[in-house]
Coordinates of C-alpha atoms in Angstrom, one line a residue:
M1 CA -34.1 22.8 -8.0
R2 CA -34.9 21.0 -11.3
R3 CA -32.9 23.6 -13.3
L4 CA -30.0 23.3 -10.8
V5 CA -30.0 19.5 -11.0
F6 CA -30.0 19.7 -14.9
R7 CA -27.3 22.3 -15.1
F8 CA -25.1 20.2 -12.7
L9 CA -25.7 17.0 -14.5
V10 CA -24.7 18.6 -17.9
A11 CA -21.6 20.3 -16.4
A12 CA -20.5 17.3 -14.6
F13 CA -20.9 15.0 -17.6
V14 CA -18.8 17.4 -19.7
L15 CA -16.1 17.8 -17.1
L16 CA -15.8 14.0 -16.4
T17 CA -16.0 13.1 -20.1
L18 CA -13.3 15.6 -21.1
S19 CA -11.1 14.6 -18.2
R20 CA -11.4 11.0 -19.1
L21 CA -10.7 11.6 -22.7
G22 CA -7.6 13.7 -21.8
L23 CA -6.2 11.0 -19.5
S24 CA -6.9 8.4 -22.1
L25 CA -5.1 10.3 -24.8
W26 CA -2.2 11.0 -22.4
Q27 CA -1.9 7.2 -21.7
F28 CA -3.0 6.3 -25.2
Q29 CA -0.4 3.6 -25.9
R30 CA -1.6 1.7 -22.8
V31 CA -5.2 2.4 -23.5
H32 CA -4.7 1.2 -27.1
D33 CA -3.0 -2.0 -26.0
A34 CA -5.6 -2.7 -23.4
G35 CA -8.5 -2.7 -25.7
G36 CA -9.0 0.9 -27.1
L37 CA -10.8 4.0 -26.2
W38 CA -14.4 2.9 -26.5
P39 CA -14.4 0.6 -23.4
V40 CA -13.0 3.5 -21.4
M41 CA -15.5 6.1 -22.5
F42 CA -18.6 3.9 -22.6
G43 CA -17.7 2.4 -19.2
G44 CA -17.1 5.9 -17.8
L45 CA -20.5 7.0 -19.1
R46 CA -22.1 4.2 -17.1
I47 CA -20.2 4.9 -14.0
D48 CA -20.9 8.6 -14.3
L49 CA -24.6 8.0 -14.8
S50 CA -24.7 5.9 -11.6
F51 CA -22.5 8.2 -9.4
L52 CA -24.1 11.4 -10.5
A53 CA -27.6 9.9 -10.0
M54 CA -26.7 9.2 -6.4
I55 CA -25.5 12.8 -6.0
V56 CA -28.6 14.4 -7.3
A57 CA -31.2 11.9 -6.2
I58 CA -32.6 13.6 -3.1
P59 CA -33.0 17.1 -4.5
A60 CA -34.3 15.8 -7.8
V61 CA -36.9 13.5 -6.2
L62 CA -38.0 16.4 -3.9
S63 CA -38.0 19.1 -6.6
P64 CA -41.7 18.6 -7.7
W65 CA -42.7 19.4 -4.1
L66 CA -40.2 21.9 -3.0
G67 CA -38.5 23.3 -6.2
H68 CA -40.6 26.5 -6.2
R69 CA -39.5 27.5 -2.7
P70 CA -36.4 29.7 -2.1
W71 CA -34.8 27.8 0.9
P72 CA -34.8 24.3 -0.7
T73 CA -33.3 25.8 -3.8
R74 CA -30.5 27.5 -1.9
I75 CA -29.7 24.2 -0.1
T76 CA -29.7 22.3 -3.4
A77 CA -27.4 25.0 -4.9
W78 CA -24.8 24.7 -2.1
W79 CA -25.0 20.9 -2.1
L80 CA -24.4 20.8 -5.8
R81 CA -21.6 23.4 -5.7
L82 CA -19.8 21.2 -3.1
A83 CA -20.1 18.2 -5.2
W84 CA -18.9 20.2 -8.2
L85 CA -15.8 21.4 -6.3
L86 CA -15.0 17.8 -5.1
L87 CA -15.3 16.5 -8.7
V88 CA -13.0 19.2 -10.0
L89 CA -10.5 18.8 -7.1
L90 CA -10.2 15.0 -7.6
E91 CA -10.0 15.3 -11.5
V92 CA -7.3 18.1 -11.1
A93 CA -5.4 15.9 -8.8
T94 CA -5.5 12.8 -10.9
P95 CA -2.7 13.3 -13.5
Q96 CA 0.0 13.7 -10.8
F97 CA -1.5 10.9 -8.7
I98 CA -1.2 8.6 -11.8
V99 CA 2.4 9.7 -12.2
E100 CA 3.1 8.7 -8.5
Y101 CA 1.0 5.6 -8.1
D102 CA -0.1 4.5 -11.6
T103 CA -3.8 4.7 -10.7
R104 CA -6.6 7.1 -10.1
P105 CA -6.9 8.6 -6.5
N106 CA -8.0 5.8 -4.2
R107 CA -7.6 5.0 -0.5
L108 CA -4.0 6.3 -0.6
F109 CA -5.4 9.7 -1.3
V110 CA -7.5 9.5 1.8
E111 CA -4.7 8.1 4.0
Y112 CA -2.4 10.9 3.0
L113 CA -5.1 13.5 4.0
V114 CA -4.7 12.2 7.6
N115 CA -1.0 13.6 7.5
P116 CA -1.5 17.1 6.0
V117 CA 1.8 18.5 7.4
E118 CA 4.1 15.9 5.8
V119 CA 2.1 15.8 2.6
G120 CA 1.8 19.6 2.3
S121 CA 5.7 20.0 2.9
M122 CA 6.3 17.3 0.2
L123 CA 4.0 19.1 -2.3
W124 CA 5.5 22.5 -1.5
H125 CA 9.1 21.5 -1.9
G126 CA 8.7 19.1 -4.8
Y127 CA 5.8 20.1 -6.9
K128 CA 5.4 23.9 -6.7
M129 CA 4.6 24.4 -10.3
V130 CA 2.1 21.4 -10.4
V131 CA 0.4 22.8 -7.2
A132 CA 0.2 26.3 -8.7
C133 CA -1.2 25.1 -12.0
S134 CA -3.7 22.8 -10.2
L135 CA -4.9 25.6 -8.0
L136 CA -5.4 27.9 -10.9
V137 CA -7.5 25.3 -12.8
L138 CA -9.4 24.6 -9.5
I139 CA -10.2 28.2 -9.0
L140 CA -11.3 28.8 -12.6
L141 CA -13.6 25.8 -12.7
G142 CA -14.8 26.5 -9.2
W143 CA -15.7 30.0 -10.2
F144 CA -17.5 28.6 -13.2
G145 CA -19.5 26.2 -11.1
F146 CA -20.5 28.7 -8.6
G147 CA -21.9 31.0 -11.2
L148 CA -23.6 28.2 -13.1
L149 CA -25.3 26.8 -9.9
A150 CA -26.8 30.1 -8.6
T151 CA -28.9 30.1 -5.6
R152 CA -31.7 32.5 -6.8
P153 CA -33.7 30.9 -9.6
A154 CA -36.7 28.9 -8.3
D155 CA -38.7 26.3 -10.3
R156 CA -42.2 27.1 -11.6
P157 CA -44.7 25.4 -9.2
L158 CA -46.3 22.2 -10.5
R159 CA -50.0 21.5 -10.1
W160 CA -50.9 19.1 -7.2
V161 CA -52.0 16.4 -9.4
T162 CA -48.7 16.5 -11.3
R163 CA -46.3 16.3 -8.3
P164 CA -46.7 12.7 -7.2
I165 CA -46.4 11.5 -10.8
A166 CA -43.3 13.5 -11.5
C167 CA -41.8 12.5 -8.1
L168 CA -42.3 8.7 -8.9
L169 CA -40.9 9.1 -12.5
I170 CA -37.8 11.0 -11.2
F171 CA -37.3 8.4 -8.4
A172 CA -37.5 5.5 -11.0
V173 CA -35.0 7.2 -13.3
C174 CA -32.5 8.0 -10.4
F175 CA -32.8 4.5 -9.0
L176 CA -32.3 2.7 -12.3
A177 CA -29.4 5.1 -13.2
A178 CA -27.7 4.6 -9.9
R179 CA -28.1 0.9 -10.1
G180 CA -26.6 1.0 -13.6
T181 CA -27.9 -2.4 -14.7
L182 CA -30.9 -4.7 -14.5
E183 CA -28.7 -7.6 -13.6
H184 CA -28.6 -9.2 -10.1
R185 CA -25.7 -7.0 -8.8
P186 CA -25.6 -3.2 -9.3
I187 CA -22.8 -1.6 -11.3
N188 CA -19.5 -1.3 -9.6
E189 CA -15.8 -0.7 -10.7
A190 CA -15.4 -4.4 -11.6
T191 CA -18.3 -4.1 -14.1
V192 CA -16.3 -1.7 -16.3
A193 CA -12.9 -3.3 -15.8
F194 CA -11.9 -4.7 -19.2
S195 CA -8.1 -5.3 -19.4
S196 CA -5.2 -6.8 -17.6
D197 CA -3.7 -3.2 -17.1
S198 CA -4.9 -2.1 -13.6
M199 CA -4.3 1.6 -14.4
V200 CA -6.4 1.6 -17.5
N201 CA -9.2 -0.2 -15.6
T202 CA -9.5 2.9 -13.4
L203 CA -9.9 5.3 -16.2
P204 CA -13.6 4.6 -16.7
L205 CA -14.1 5.6 -13.1
S206 CA -14.2 9.2 -11.9
S207 CA -11.7 10.0 -9.3
L208 CA -14.4 11.1 -6.8
Y209 CA -16.1 7.9 -7.4
N210 CA -12.9 6.0 -6.7
V211 CA -12.2 8.0 -3.5
A212 CA -15.8 7.5 -2.3
N213 CA -15.4 3.8 -2.8
A214 CA -12.2 3.9 -0.8
I215 CA -13.7 5.8 2.1
E216 CA -16.6 3.3 2.2
A217 CA -14.1 0.3 2.2
L218 CA -12.1 2.0 5.0
R219 CA -15.2 2.0 7.1
S220 CA -15.1 -1.8 7.3
E221 CA -12.2 -4.3 7.6
R222 CA -12.1 -5.7 4.1
S223 CA -11.7 -9.4 3.8
S224 CA -10.2 -11.5 1.1
A225 CA -13.3 -13.7 1.4
E226 CA -15.4 -10.8 0.0
L227 CA -13.3 -10.7 -3.2
Y228 CA -11.9 -14.1 -4.0
P229 CA -13.5 -17.5 -4.6
H230 CA -14.9 -19.4 -1.5
M231 CA -13.0 -22.1 0.3
A232 CA -14.2 -23.8 3.5
V233 CA -12.2 -22.7 6.6
D234 CA -10.9 -26.2 7.4
A235 CA -9.9 -26.8 3.8
M236 CA -8.3 -23.5 3.6
N237 CA -6.2 -24.1 6.9
N238 CA -5.2 -27.6 5.8
E239 CA -4.1 -26.4 2.4
F240 CA -2.2 -23.4 3.8
R241 CA -0.5 -25.4 6.5
R242 CA 0.6 -27.9 3.8
S243 CA 1.9 -25.2 1.6
I244 CA 4.1 -23.7 4.3
G245 CA 5.6 -27.0 5.3
L246 CA 3.6 -27.8 8.4
D247 CA 2.6 -31.5 8.8
G248 CA 0.5 -33.2 11.5
P249 CA -1.9 -31.5 13.9
P250 CA -1.1 -28.0 15.0
L251 CA 0.5 -27.3 18.4
D252 CA -2.7 -25.4 19.4
P253 CA -5.9 -25.9 17.4
R254 CA -6.8 -22.2 18.0
Y255 CA -3.7 -21.1 16.1
P256 CA -3.2 -23.1 12.9
T257 CA 0.2 -21.8 12.0
L258 CA 1.7 -21.9 15.5
H259 CA 4.8 -24.2 15.3
Q260 CA 8.2 -24.9 16.9
Q261 CA 11.1 -23.5 15.0
V262 CA 14.5 -24.9 15.9
A263 CA 17.5 -22.7 15.1
R264 CA 19.8 -24.3 12.6
R265 CA 22.7 -23.3 14.7
P266 CA 21.8 -22.8 18.4
R267 CA 24.0 -20.4 20.3
A268 CA 24.8 -20.2 24.0
H269 CA 24.7 -16.3 23.6
P270 CA 22.1 -15.4 20.8
L271 CA 23.1 -12.6 18.5
N272 CA 21.5 -9.1 18.4
L273 CA 19.5 -8.0 15.5
V274 CA 19.4 -4.8 13.4
I275 CA 16.9 -4.5 10.5
I276 CA 17.4 -1.6 8.2
M277 CA 14.4 -0.9 6.0
Q278 CA 15.2 1.3 3.0
E279 CA 12.5 3.5 1.6
S280 CA 11.5 2.7 -1.9
L281 CA 14.8 1.0 -2.9
G282 CA 13.6 -1.3 -5.7
A283 CA 15.9 -3.8 -7.5
Q284 CA 15.7 -1.5 -10.6
F285 CA 18.3 0.6 -9.0
V286 CA 20.7 -2.2 -7.8
G287 CA 23.4 -3.1 -10.2
S288 CA 24.0 -6.6 -8.8
L289 CA 20.3 -7.3 -9.3
G290 CA 20.2 -6.3 -12.9
G291 CA 19.3 -2.7 -12.1
R292 CA 20.7 0.7 -13.1
D293 CA 23.9 0.4 -11.0
L294 CA 23.2 3.2 -8.6
T295 CA 24.2 1.3 -5.4
P296 CA 27.9 0.4 -5.5
H297 CA 28.1 0.3 -1.7
L298 CA 25.2 -2.1 -1.4
D299 CA 26.6 -4.2 -4.3
E300 CA 29.9 -4.5 -2.4
L301 CA 28.2 -5.5 0.8
G302 CA 26.3 -8.1 -1.1
S303 CA 29.4 -10.0 -1.8
Q304 CA 30.2 -10.1 2.0
G305 CA 26.9 -11.6 3.2
W306 CA 23.8 -13.5 2.2
M307 CA 22.4 -11.7 -0.8
F308 CA 19.0 -12.7 -2.1
D309 CA 18.9 -12.2 -5.9
R310 CA 15.1 -12.7 -6.1
A311 CA 13.5 -11.3 -3.0
Y312 CA 9.9 -9.8 -3.4
A313 CA 7.9 -7.2 -1.5
T314 CA 4.4 -8.1 -0.4
G315 CA 3.0 -4.7 -1.4
T316 CA 3.5 -1.2 -2.5
R317 CA 3.3 0.7 0.7
S318 CA 5.8 1.2 3.6
V319 CA 3.3 -0.1 6.1
R320 CA 2.9 -3.3 4.0
G321 CA 6.7 -3.9 4.1
L322 CA 6.8 -3.1 7.8
E323 CA 3.9 -5.6 8.3
A324 CA 5.8 -8.4 6.5
I325 CA 9.1 -7.8 8.1
T326 CA 8.2 -7.3 11.7
T327 CA 5.2 -9.7 12.0
G328 CA 5.8 -12.1 9.2
F329 CA 2.1 -11.6 8.3
L330 CA 0.9 -12.1 4.8
P331 CA -0.8 -9.2 2.9
T332 CA -4.6 -8.7 2.5
P333 CA -6.7 -6.4 0.4
A334 CA -7.4 -4.4 3.6
E335 CA -4.9 -1.9 5.0
A336 CA -1.8 -3.3 6.7
V337 CA -2.2 -4.6 10.3
L338 CA -0.3 -1.5 11.5
K339 CA -3.4 0.5 11.0
Q340 CA -6.1 -2.1 11.7
P341 CA -8.1 -1.9 15.0
R342 CA -7.9 -5.7 16.0
S343 CA -4.0 -5.7 15.7
Q344 CA -3.2 -2.9 18.0
R345 CA -2.5 -5.2 21.0
D346 CA -1.2 -8.7 21.3
F347 CA -0.6 -9.1 17.6
F348 CA 2.5 -11.3 17.0
T349 CA 5.7 -9.4 16.2
I350 CA 9.3 -10.5 16.4
A351 CA 9.8 -7.7 18.9
A352 CA 7.4 -9.4 21.3
L353 CA 8.9 -12.7 20.8
L354 CA 12.4 -11.3 21.3
G355 CA 11.2 -9.5 24.4
Q356 CA 10.4 -12.9 25.8
Q357 CA 14.0 -13.8 25.2
G358 CA 15.2 -10.8 27.2
Y359 CA 15.8 -8.4 24.3
H360 CA 15.3 -4.7 24.3
S361 CA 13.4 -3.6 21.1
R362 CA 13.4 -0.1 19.5
F363 CA 12.3 1.5 16.4
I364 CA 14.3 4.3 14.8
Y365 CA 12.7 6.6 12.2
G366 CA 13.9 9.9 10.8
G367 CA 10.3 11.2 10.4
E368 CA 7.4 11.5 12.7
A369 CA 6.5 8.0 14.1
H370 CA 2.8 8.7 14.3
F371 CA 2.7 8.6 10.4
D372 CA 0.8 5.4 9.4
N373 CA 0.3 4.6 13.0
M374 CA 3.9 3.2 13.4
R375 CA 4.3 4.4 16.9
G376 CA 0.9 3.1 18.1
F377 CA 1.3 -0.3 16.6
F378 CA 4.9 -0.8 17.6
L379 CA 4.5 0.2 21.1
G380 CA 1.4 -1.8 21.5
N381 CA 3.1 -5.0 20.2
G382 CA 6.4 -5.6 21.8
F383 CA 8.6 -2.6 21.1
N384 CA 10.0 -0.9 24.1
E385 CA 11.1 2.4 22.6
V386 CA 10.3 4.5 19.6
V387 CA 13.0 7.0 18.5
D388 CA 11.9 9.5 15.8
R389 CA 12.9 12.9 14.5
A390 CA 12.1 14.8 17.8
S391 CA 14.7 12.6 19.5
F392 CA 17.5 13.1 17.2
T393 CA 20.4 15.3 18.3
N394 CA 21.6 18.0 15.9
P395 CA 20.6 16.3 12.7
V396 CA 22.8 17.4 9.7
F397 CA 19.8 17.7 7.4
V398 CA 16.0 17.7 7.7
G399 CA 13.8 17.5 4.6
S400 CA 10.0 17.2 4.1
W401 CA 9.8 13.7 5.5
G402 CA 12.3 14.0 8.3
A403 CA 16.0 13.7 9.1
S404 CA 18.3 12.4 6.5
D405 CA 19.4 8.7 6.2
E406 CA 22.9 9.5 7.6
D407 CA 21.2 11.1 10.7
M408 CA 19.1 7.9 11.1
F409 CA 22.4 5.8 10.8
N410 CA 24.3 8.1 13.3
E411 CA 21.5 7.6 15.8
L412 CA 21.5 3.9 15.2
H413 CA 25.3 3.6 15.7
K414 CA 25.1 5.8 18.9
R415 CA 22.5 3.6 20.4
L416 CA 24.2 0.3 19.4
M417 CA 27.3 1.5 21.0
A418 CA 25.5 2.4 24.2
D419 CA 23.7 -1.1 24.3
G420 CA 27.0 -2.9 25.3
D421 CA 26.4 -6.5 26.3
H422 CA 22.6 -6.1 26.5
R423 CA 20.5 -8.1 24.1
N424 CA 18.8 -5.8 21.6
F425 CA 16.8 -5.6 18.5
T426 CA 16.6 -2.4 16.4
L427 CA 14.4 -1.7 13.4
A428 CA 15.6 1.4 11.5
F429 CA 13.6 2.9 8.8
S430 CA 15.1 5.4 6.3
V431 CA 13.2 8.4 4.8
S432 CA 15.4 10.2 2.3
N433 CA 14.5 8.2 -0.8
H434 CA 11.0 9.8 -1.2
T435 CA 9.6 12.6 -3.1
P436 CA 10.6 15.5 -3.2
W437 CA 14.1 13.9 -3.3
Q438 CA 15.8 15.9 -0.6
Y439 CA 19.3 15.1 0.8
P440 CA 22.3 16.9 2.3
A441 CA 24.7 18.6 -0.2
G442 CA 28.3 17.6 -0.7
R443 CA 27.7 13.8 -0.1
I444 CA 27.4 12.6 -3.7
T445 CA 28.1 14.0 -7.3
P446 CA 24.5 14.5 -8.7
V447 CA 23.9 13.4 -12.2
G448 CA 21.4 15.6 -14.0
D449 CA 18.6 17.2 -11.8
P450 CA 19.8 16.9 -8.2
A451 CA 16.3 16.5 -7.0
S452 CA 15.6 13.1 -8.7
V453 CA 15.0 9.6 -7.5
D454 CA 18.3 8.3 -9.1
N455 CA 20.3 10.8 -7.1
T456 CA 18.4 10.1 -3.9
V457 CA 19.2 6.4 -4.4
R458 CA 22.9 7.4 -4.8
Y459 CA 22.6 9.2 -1.5
A460 CA 20.8 6.4 0.3
D461 CA 23.6 4.0 -0.8
Y462 CA 26.3 6.4 0.3
A463 CA 24.7 6.5 3.8
I464 CA 24.5 2.7 3.9
G465 CA 28.1 2.4 2.9
K466 CA 29.2 5.0 5.5
F467 CA 27.3 3.3 8.2
F468 CA 28.7 -0.2 7.6
E469 CA 32.2 1.1 7.2
Q470 CA 31.8 2.3 10.8
A471 CA 29.9 -0.8 12.0
K472 CA 32.6 -3.2 10.9
Q473 CA 35.0 -1.3 13.2
S474 CA 32.7 -1.4 16.1
P475 CA 32.4 -3.9 18.9
Y476 CA 28.7 -4.7 18.1
W477 CA 29.7 -6.0 14.6
K478 CA 30.7 -9.5 15.7
N479 CA 27.6 -10.3 17.7
T480 CA 24.9 -8.7 15.5
V481 CA 22.8 -9.9 12.5
F482 CA 22.0 -7.2 10.0
L483 CA 19.2 -7.2 7.5
I484 CA 19.1 -4.6 4.7
V485 CA 15.7 -4.7 2.9
A486 CA 13.5 -2.5 1.0
D487 CA 9.9 -1.8 1.9
H488 CA 8.8 -1.6 -1.7
D489 CA 9.9 -0.3 -5.1
A490 CA 9.9 3.5 -5.9
R491 CA 6.9 3.4 -8.2
V492 CA 4.9 0.3 -8.9
F493 CA 3.2 0.4 -12.2
G494 CA 2.8 -1.6 -15.3
A495 CA 0.3 -2.9 -17.9
S496 CA -0.4 -6.2 -16.1
L497 CA -2.6 -7.4 -13.3
V498 CA 0.4 -7.7 -11.0
P499 CA 3.6 -6.0 -12.2
V500 CA 6.0 -8.5 -10.7
E501 CA 9.1 -6.7 -11.7
H502 CA 8.2 -3.8 -9.5
F503 CA 7.9 -6.1 -6.5
H504 CA 11.6 -7.2 -6.8
I505 CA 13.6 -5.6 -4.0
P506 CA 17.1 -6.1 -2.5
A507 CA 17.4 -8.1 0.6
L508 CA 20.8 -8.8 2.2
I509 CA 21.7 -10.4 5.5
L510 CA 25.2 -9.8 6.9
G511 CA 27.3 -9.6 10.0
G512 CA 30.3 -11.0 11.6
Q513 CA 28.9 -14.6 11.8
V514 CA 26.6 -14.6 8.7
P515 CA 27.5 -17.0 5.8
V516 CA 28.5 -15.4 2.5
K517 CA 26.5 -16.6 -0.5
H518 CA 24.3 -15.5 -3.4
D519 CA 20.8 -17.0 -3.2
E520 CA 18.9 -17.3 -6.5
H521 CA 15.6 -18.8 -5.1
I522 CA 12.5 -16.9 -5.0
V523 CA 11.9 -15.5 -1.5
S524 CA 9.4 -13.1 0.2
Q525 CA 9.7 -10.4 2.8
V526 CA 7.8 -12.7 5.1
D527 CA 10.7 -15.2 5.1
M528 CA 13.1 -12.7 6.6
A529 CA 12.1 -12.9 10.3
P530 CA 12.1 -16.8 10.6
T531 CA 15.5 -16.8 8.9
L532 CA 16.9 -14.1 11.2
L533 CA 15.8 -15.9 14.3
S534 CA 17.6 -19.1 13.1
L535 CA 20.8 -17.1 12.3
M536 CA 20.6 -15.5 15.7
G537 CA 20.5 -18.9 17.3
I538 CA 16.9 -18.5 18.7
S539 CA 14.6 -21.4 18.9
S540 CA 10.9 -20.6 19.6
E541 CA 7.2 -21.1 19.0
H542 CA 5.6 -18.7 16.7
P543 CA 2.8 -18.4 14.1
M544 CA 4.8 -16.9 11.2
P545 CA 4.1 -18.7 7.9
G546 CA 7.3 -17.6 6.2
A547 CA 10.2 -20.1 5.7
D548 CA 13.4 -20.5 7.6
L549 CA 15.7 -20.2 4.6
T550 CA 18.5 -21.9 6.4
V551 CA 16.3 -25.0 6.3
R552 CA 14.2 -24.9 3.2
D553 CA 13.7 -22.9 0.0
P554 CA 10.0 -21.9 -0.5
D555 CA 10.6 -20.8 -4.1
R556 CA 7.5 -18.6 -3.9
A557 CA 6.5 -15.0 -3.3
V558 CA 3.2 -13.3 -2.3
M559 CA 2.2 -9.9 -3.7
Q560 CA -0.9 -7.7 -3.0
Y561 CA -1.5 -5.1 -5.8
G562 CA -4.5 -3.1 -4.8
D563 CA -7.3 -5.7 -4.9
N564 CA -5.4 -8.1 -7.0
F565 CA -3.5 -11.0 -5.4
G566 CA -0.4 -12.5 -6.9
Y567 CA 1.2 -15.9 -6.0
L568 CA 4.5 -16.5 -7.8
K569 CA 6.0 -20.1 -7.5
G570 CA 8.8 -20.9 -9.8
N571 CA 8.0 -19.3 -13.1
Q572 CA 4.3 -19.5 -12.6
L573 CA 2.1 -16.6 -11.4
I574 CA -1.4 -17.1 -10.2
V575 CA -3.6 -14.0 -10.0
Y576 CA -6.9 -13.5 -8.4
E577 CA -8.9 -10.4 -9.3
P578 CA -12.0 -9.5 -7.3
H579 CA -15.0 -11.7 -8.1
K580 CA -13.0 -13.7 -10.8
A581 CA -11.6 -17.1 -11.2
A582 CA -7.8 -17.7 -11.0
Q583 CA -5.7 -16.6 -14.0
A584 CA -2.2 -18.0 -14.7
F585 CA 0.8 -16.5 -16.3
T586 CA 4.4 -17.7 -17.1
Y587 CA 6.9 -15.1 -15.7
D588 CA 10.3 -14.8 -17.5
G589 CA 11.9 -13.3 -14.3
K590 CA 12.3 -9.9 -15.8
S591 CA 9.2 -8.1 -17.0
T592 CA 7.2 -10.4 -19.3
L593 CA 4.0 -12.2 -18.3
T594 CA 2.5 -14.8 -20.7
L595 CA -1.0 -16.1 -20.3
A596 CA -0.7 -19.8 -19.3
P597 CA -3.2 -22.7 -18.4
V598 CA -4.2 -22.7 -14.8
D599 CA -2.7 -25.5 -12.7
P600 CA -5.7 -26.4 -10.3
A601 CA -3.3 -27.5 -7.5
L602 CA -1.3 -24.3 -7.7
A603 CA -4.5 -22.2 -7.9
K604 CA -5.8 -24.0 -4.8
E605 CA -2.6 -23.2 -2.9
A606 CA -2.7 -19.7 -4.0
L607 CA -6.3 -19.2 -3.0
A608 CA -5.7 -20.6 0.5
T609 CA -2.7 -18.2 0.9
S610 CA -4.9 -15.3 -0.2
L611 CA -7.8 -16.1 2.2
W612 CA -5.8 -17.2 5.3
P613 CA -4.5 -13.8 6.5
S614 CA -7.9 -12.1 6.5
W615 CA -9.4 -15.0 8.3
A616 CA -6.5 -15.1 10.8
Y617 CA -6.8 -11.4 11.5
K618 CA -10.6 -11.3 11.9
E619 CA -10.6 -14.4 14.1
L620 CA -7.6 -13.3 16.2
R621 CA -5.5 -16.3 15.2
Y622 CA -2.3 -14.5 14.9
R623 CA -1.4 -13.6 18.4
Q624 CA 1.5 -13.2 20.7
L625 CA 1.4 -16.2 23.2
G626 CA 3.1 -16.7 26.6
K627 CA 6.7 -16.9 27.4
A628 CA 8.8 -19.3 25.4
P629 CA 10.0 -22.5 27.1
G630 CA 13.3 -22.2 29.0
V631 CA 13.5 -18.5 29.0
P632 CA 14.5 -17.1 32.5

């Protein structure tokens, strides 16, 4: 057992060190700019000592007593072989994961494993060569590990007087190595974080360590209060209410953000609502927003409605965008509320609110609606109907993630036509703009490699243009408010604590009775729902903290980037990292953040905003209440 532990430790240290060195050389410019190679390698050594000590602790401590017996040796060998395979698997997967998500494998890796069919199809169609090479490396290193960690050799038995001494010494070494420090708190990922580049800060970690941390975090509902500075609950609520424009006592002390919203333009017959959420359509692709001019149809539509030039997503995952748009809820370091246990029933959504107004609410999605628990959350919180790939009739194209965008729009048009005069709300979510970049042939003229994000964006824009050309000629156009909004950017990365430019997304409200204007104020996804209600002519009581943009301009955006929280107000960005004080930056509106003095008042406002959603979720303070006054 002692020889197996020693062999494993040497092999694992070599593997992780070489992998870390290779990743650092691959990303050398960012590593250099962040502070150099030494913090990465030294921090990695500390993390590896800690994590590997945890892996080998039990067999190492027991080895003086059992190392000379065959069966404990075989168990140890197979345990260390499993650990070796996991280490190799995660390190092999790391380069492609960094390409996709600009970080080492983390909880996203775990969440995708819950959906093996979709992810397997995506890998097969989009990354055959990467998968083949990775499998080859995995097989070779796995074969090496299995040979190195043989099950036959047993240790030489120790004398009885020596065994307790050796056991205590090994325990002390493993304990100190696992703890990693003599300070009050044991070593963790924050200990070895040394730069403002979030990706570089993950390089000292091993990928298995990072995934293990993610699994541990997923076992509990993470709270902002565990990560960011303390603020008393009453002070937090008072500051947060002030920041969102609520004065005086709350309508109900149990629900601090519950308030009466009066529609700017009341209507005898409120309008219908369609929200079109576009997968991964960042502002970087949209010409009218300073992007690469890949969306001529969306740009043209932008001149016919209310176009927001500076709208920002709240996160980097689809569930985060769905959370913000459908519930108006602010982001937290935990998973979005679509997947959290306390929000599966009676959590506030605009579908539930509109249901009290006599609306029929549906969700249309080209993929499988069980993905990310969309079906369960929506049906548990006000949606009457979920229409996914299985319900589509004769789709023209089905890729790895489901039916194409035009199939989704065809289904949307068909159902809007069938609604007639019935009040309805439809949330439609596209899938095409996602790796491995699949779309039907003959719709666009590809530029370069057809299977690229640029060409898929062109196709997504084509589908948008085709749908609205049809919608404008349809009877539902004049009595419907449409919102086109992205869930997040295609790939969010950058050498900053919060890469603000990659949270910039298109958001456009249009329809037969929507004002035409370009809005240059900073707005967030959470402002969309209150604004839509006002444009529809619906007055109501609700807990949404977002602004009705027909009444006031908040000039702020909220962004959750992993465990980092960003609060952009005007040109000032406040960032909270875990267990650190606020940092402030001046943002030039494009891509440059410059370190700036911290404004205490703004830092307090940002802190209250970061803490409030976790508190509201945990204490069930964001609920769907009873029927709205005056509703038949």
